[in-house]
C-alpha atoms as a printed R data frame, in Angstrom:
    type eleno elety resid chain resno      x       y       z
1   ATOM     1    CA   MET     A     1 34.501 -40.323 -33.041
2   ATOM     2    CA   LYS     A     2 31.639 -40.808 -30.668
3   ATOM     3    CA   ARG     A     3 33.905 -40.917 -27.937
4   ATOM     4    CA   THR     A     4 35.459 -37.572 -28.730
5   ATOM     5    CA   LEU     A     5 32.426 -35.736 -29.104
6   ATOM     6    CA   PHE     A     6 31.616 -37.070 -26.220
7   ATOM     7    CA   ILE     A     7 34.429 -35.692 -24.356
8   ATOM     8    CA   LEU     A     8 34.256 -32.540 -25.919
9   ATOM     9    CA   THR     A     9 30.622 -32.058 -25.052
10  ATOM    10    CA   ALA     A    10 31.596 -33.231 -21.100
11  ATOM    11    CA   LEU     A    11 34.566 -30.413 -21.552
12  ATOM    12    CA   PHE     A    12 32.284 -27.828 -22.594
13  ATOM    13    CA   GLY     A    13 29.551 -28.555 -19.827
14  ATOM    14    CA   LEU     A    14 32.058 -28.645 -16.826
15  ATOM    15    CA   LEU     A    15 33.713 -25.138 -18.339
16  ATOM    16    CA   PHE     A    16 30.235 -23.404 -18.541
17  ATOM    17    CA   SER     A    17 29.128 -24.688 -15.187
18  ATOM    18    CA   SER     A    18 32.570 -23.409 -13.638
19  ATOM    19    CA   PHE     A    19 31.693 -19.792 -15.109
20  ATOM    20    CA   SER     A    20 28.436 -20.340 -14.110
21  ATOM    21    CA   ALA     A    21 29.369 -20.975 -10.519
22  ATOM    22    CA   LEU     A    22 31.837 -18.148 -10.295
23  ATOM    23    CA   ALA     A    23 28.918 -15.306 -11.735
24  ATOM    24    CA   TYR     A    24 27.351 -14.855  -8.345
25  ATOM    25    CA   ASP     A    25 27.538 -16.844  -4.676
26  ATOM    26    CA   CYS     A    26 24.134 -17.401  -3.990
27  ATOM    27    CA   LYS     A    27 20.464 -16.422  -4.917
28  ATOM    28    CA   VAL     A    28 18.118 -15.363  -2.385
29  ATOM    29    CA   ASP     A    29 14.026 -14.793  -2.658
30  ATOM    30    CA   GLY     A    30 15.050 -14.045  -6.500
31  ATOM    31    CA   ILE     A    31 17.982 -11.468  -5.995
32  ATOM    32    CA   TYR     A    32 21.494 -12.734  -6.882
33  ATOM    33    CA   TYR     A    33 24.388 -11.830  -4.504
34  ATOM    34    CA   ASN     A    34 28.264 -12.015  -4.154
35  ATOM    35    CA   LEU     A    35 29.285 -12.902  -0.526
36  ATOM    36    CA   ASN     A    36 31.985 -11.477   1.717
37  ATOM    37    CA   LYS     A    37 32.293 -14.129   4.025
38  ATOM    38    CA   THR     A    38 34.955 -12.472   6.063
39  ATOM    39    CA   ASP     A    39 32.798  -8.947   6.759
40  ATOM    40    CA   LYS     A    40 29.275 -10.896   6.241
41  ATOM    41    CA   THR     A    41 28.291  -8.436   3.946
42  ATOM    42    CA   ALA     A    42 26.855  -8.977   0.301
43  ATOM    43    CA   SER     A    43 26.244  -7.401  -2.948
44  ATOM    44    CA   VAL     A    44 23.349  -7.284  -5.564
45  ATOM    45    CA   THR     A    45 24.955  -8.842  -8.581
46  ATOM    46    CA   LYS     A    46 23.474  -9.544 -12.239
47  ATOM    47    CA   GLY     A    47 23.859 -13.414 -11.517
48  ATOM    48    CA   ILE     A    48 24.791 -14.997 -15.289
49  ATOM    49    CA   TYR     A    49 22.570 -13.221 -17.296
50  ATOM    50    CA   ARG     A    50 22.077  -9.622 -18.375
51  ATOM    51    CA   GLY     A    51 18.427  -8.619 -17.860
52  ATOM    52    CA   ILE     A    52 17.120 -11.129 -15.242
53  ATOM    53    CA   TYR     A    53 14.953  -8.977 -12.699
54  ATOM    54    CA   SER     A    54 11.757  -7.521 -13.687
55  ATOM    55    CA   GLY     A    55  8.859  -6.119 -11.582
56  ATOM    56    CA   ASN     A    56  8.931  -4.662  -8.302
57  ATOM    57    CA   ILE     A    57 12.543  -5.358  -6.507
58  ATOM    58    CA   ILE     A    58 12.720  -4.666  -2.905
59  ATOM    59    CA   ILE     A    59 16.493  -4.838  -1.579
60  ATOM    60    CA   PRO     A    60 16.678  -6.175   1.825
61  ATOM    61    CA   GLU     A    61 18.995  -4.994   4.717
62  ATOM    62    CA   THR     A    62 19.834  -8.768   5.357
63  ATOM    63    CA   ILE     A    63 19.740 -11.992   4.000
64  ATOM    64    CA   THR     A    64 20.612 -15.549   5.296
65  ATOM    65    CA   TYR     A    65 22.487 -18.137   3.268
66  ATOM    66    CA   SER     A    66 23.808 -21.413   4.728
67  ATOM    67    CA   ASN     A    67 22.785 -20.265   8.337
68  ATOM    68    CA   THR     A    68 24.713 -16.823   8.092
69  ATOM    69    CA   THR     A    69 23.577 -13.688   7.927
70  ATOM    70    CA   TYR     A    70 24.869 -11.142   5.669
71  ATOM    71    CA   SER     A    71 24.154  -7.317   5.339
72  ATOM    72    CA   VAL     A    72 23.584  -5.958   1.805
73  ATOM    73    CA   THR     A    73 25.902  -3.189   1.518
74  ATOM    74    CA   SER     A    74 26.448  -2.470  -2.036
75  ATOM    75    CA   ILE     A    75 24.670  -2.935  -5.659
76  ATOM    76    CA   GLY     A    76 27.314  -3.947  -7.894
77  ATOM    77    CA   SER     A    77 28.479  -2.387 -11.227
78  ATOM    78    CA   LEU     A    78 25.549  -3.400 -13.872
79  ATOM    79    CA   ALA     A    79 23.651  -5.541 -11.449
80  ATOM    80    CA   PHE     A    80 20.367  -4.494 -12.971
81  ATOM    81    CA   ASP     A    81 21.854  -3.748 -16.867
82  ATOM    82    CA   GLY     A    82 19.455  -4.776 -19.249
83  ATOM    83    CA   CYS     A    83 16.356  -5.317 -17.166
84  ATOM    84    CA   THR     A    84 13.720  -3.676 -19.250
85  ATOM    85    CA   GLY     A    85 10.832  -5.137 -17.299
86  ATOM    86    CA   LEU     A    86 12.379  -3.673 -13.992
87  ATOM    87    CA   THR     A    87  9.580  -0.846 -12.856
88  ATOM    88    CA   SER     A    88 10.620  -0.035  -9.418
89  ATOM    89    CA   VAL     A    89 13.197  -0.286  -6.665
90  ATOM    90    CA   VAL     A    90 13.401  -0.012  -3.084
91  ATOM    91    CA   ILE     A    91 16.978   0.100  -1.653
92  ATOM    92    CA   PRO     A    92 17.357  -0.062   2.162
93  ATOM    93    CA   ASN     A    93 19.554   2.188   4.305
94  ATOM    94    CA   SER     A    94 22.390  -0.502   4.808
95  ATOM    95    CA   VAL     A    95 23.544  -0.316   0.952
96  ATOM    96    CA   THR     A    96 26.812   2.289   1.306
97  ATOM    97    CA   SER     A    97 27.890   1.564  -2.516
98  ATOM    98    CA   ILE     A    98 26.242   1.648  -5.808
99  ATOM    99    CA   GLY     A    99 28.417   0.694  -8.799
100 ATOM   100    CA   ALA     A   100 28.680   2.176 -12.110
101 ATOM   101    CA   GLY     A   101 25.504   1.539 -14.540
102 ATOM   102    CA   ALA     A   102 23.809  -0.456 -11.944
103 ATOM   103    CA   PHE     A   103 20.708   0.535 -13.750
104 ATOM   104    CA   SER     A   104 21.578   0.974 -17.368
105 ATOM   105    CA   SER     A   105 19.162   0.485 -19.910
106 ATOM   106    CA   CYS     A   106 16.232  -0.192 -17.441
107 ATOM   107    CA   SER     A   107 13.831   1.370 -19.731
108 ATOM   108    CA   GLY     A   108 10.710   0.257 -17.480
109 ATOM   109    CA   LEU     A   109 11.869   1.814 -14.445
110 ATOM   110    CA   THR     A   110  9.599   4.465 -12.907
111 ATOM   111    CA   SER     A   111 10.270   4.120  -9.524
112 ATOM   112    CA   VAL     A   112 13.405   4.237  -7.244
113 ATOM   113    CA   VAL     A   113 13.193   4.816  -3.630
114 ATOM   114    CA   ILE     A   114 16.062   5.140  -1.108
115 ATOM   115    CA   ASP     A   115 15.178   4.087   2.797
116 ATOM   116    CA   LYS     A   116 14.869   7.751   4.578
117 ATOM   117    CA   ASN     A   117 17.368   6.593   6.670
118 ATOM   118    CA   ASN     A   118 20.110   5.423   4.342
119 ATOM   119    CA   GLY     A   119 23.206   7.891   5.327
120 ATOM   120    CA   THR     A   120 25.004   7.718   1.998
121 ATOM   121    CA   TYR     A   121 21.922   7.787  -0.597
122 ATOM   122    CA   ASP     A   122 18.792   9.555  -0.879
123 ATOM   123    CA   SER     A   123 15.874   9.724  -3.117
124 ATOM   124    CA   ARG     A   124 14.795  13.279  -2.183
125 ATOM   125    CA   ASP     A   125 11.431  14.845  -3.123
126 ATOM   126    CA   ASN     A   126 10.075  11.704  -4.602
127 ATOM   127    CA   CYS     A   127 12.370  12.233  -7.475
128 ATOM   128    CA   ASN     A   128 12.569   8.629  -8.610
129 ATOM   129    CA   ALA     A   129 16.712   9.030  -8.781
130 ATOM   130    CA   ILE     A   130 19.179   7.958  -6.307
131 ATOM   131    CA   ILE     A   131 21.293  10.672  -5.367
132 ATOM   132    CA   GLU     A   132 24.661  10.483  -3.151
133 ATOM   133    CA   SER     A   133 23.680  12.567  -0.146
134 ATOM   134    CA   SER     A   134 26.917  13.982   0.870
135 ATOM   135    CA   THR     A   135 28.143  15.444  -3.057
136 ATOM   136    CA   ASN     A   136 24.301  15.754  -4.113
137 ATOM   137    CA   LYS     A   137 25.549  13.933  -7.333
138 ATOM   138    CA   LEU     A   138 22.682  12.154  -9.056
139 ATOM   139    CA   VAL     A   139 24.167   8.721  -9.720
140 ATOM   140    CA   ALA     A   140 21.272   6.893 -11.618
141 ATOM   141    CA   GLY     A   141 17.859   7.797 -12.353
142 ATOM   142    CA   CYS     A   142 14.903   6.670 -14.681
143 ATOM   143    CA   LYS     A   143 12.253   7.600 -17.287
144 ATOM   144    CA   SER     A   144  9.836   9.584 -14.699
145 ATOM   145    CA   THR     A   145 13.110  11.196 -12.459
146 ATOM   146    CA   ILE     A   146 12.509  14.920 -11.900
147 ATOM   147    CA   ILE     A   147 16.128  16.186 -11.245
148 ATOM   148    CA   PRO     A   148 15.988  18.153  -7.781
149 ATOM   149    CA   ASN     A   149 17.271  21.842  -7.746
150 ATOM   150    CA   SER     A   150 19.731  20.813  -5.255
151 ATOM   151    CA   VAL     A   151 21.715  18.034  -7.219
152 ATOM   152    CA   THR     A   152 24.955  19.538  -8.341
153 ATOM   153    CA   SER     A   153 26.220  16.853 -10.751
154 ATOM   154    CA   ILE     A   154 25.097  14.003 -12.907
155 ATOM   155    CA   GLY     A   155 27.037  10.569 -12.959
156 ATOM   156    CA   GLY     A   156 28.456   9.666 -16.409
157 ATOM   157    CA   TRP     A   157 26.244   6.500 -16.449
158 ATOM   158    CA   ALA     A   158 22.785   8.018 -14.525
159 ATOM   159    CA   PHE     A   159 20.614   7.832 -17.667
160 ATOM   160    CA   ILE     A   160 21.980   5.632 -20.116
161 ATOM   161    CA   ASP     A   161 19.561   3.887 -22.220
162 ATOM   162    CA   CYS     A   162 16.759   4.826 -19.843
163 ATOM   163    CA   SER     A   163 14.367   6.301 -22.259
164 ATOM   164    CA   HIS     A   164 13.196  10.023 -21.303
165 ATOM   165    CA   PHE     A   165 13.332  11.771 -18.388
166 ATOM   166    CA   SER     A   166 11.821  15.044 -16.638
167 ATOM   167    CA   THR     A   167 13.864  18.062 -15.634
């Protein structure tokens, strides 16, 4: 009986560690990433737990992991999902893709800033939102978002569980 219990415990431990290893490729300065080793790009991800990020997050343009430099080009779907303690995020000009629901359920988020040199997204007029520049579509907002008149559409997950917002 003890041997069977030991074997089952070992199998579950091995299984859990395998899933954990698949959840993200690396963690650099408190942010989890999936890496594309072919084109040397990185995508912000949530790691293995929902709601792990808090405070002020500044996403860097590049990260270095295992002596290789990667350009941070995307924020994955649901990457910051459930991060109720997240208060602000700064997104660099290198980010050209933001997945659906990337900031869903971030009820504490009050400040969103996109680097002014980002050619894909902007946070015009200090609106505290992420706007896809080419389409004027607001893709993510927070409880202090002020929707600019230039916005022509709002993404389906833009304000999911983020408390309230201003217009």
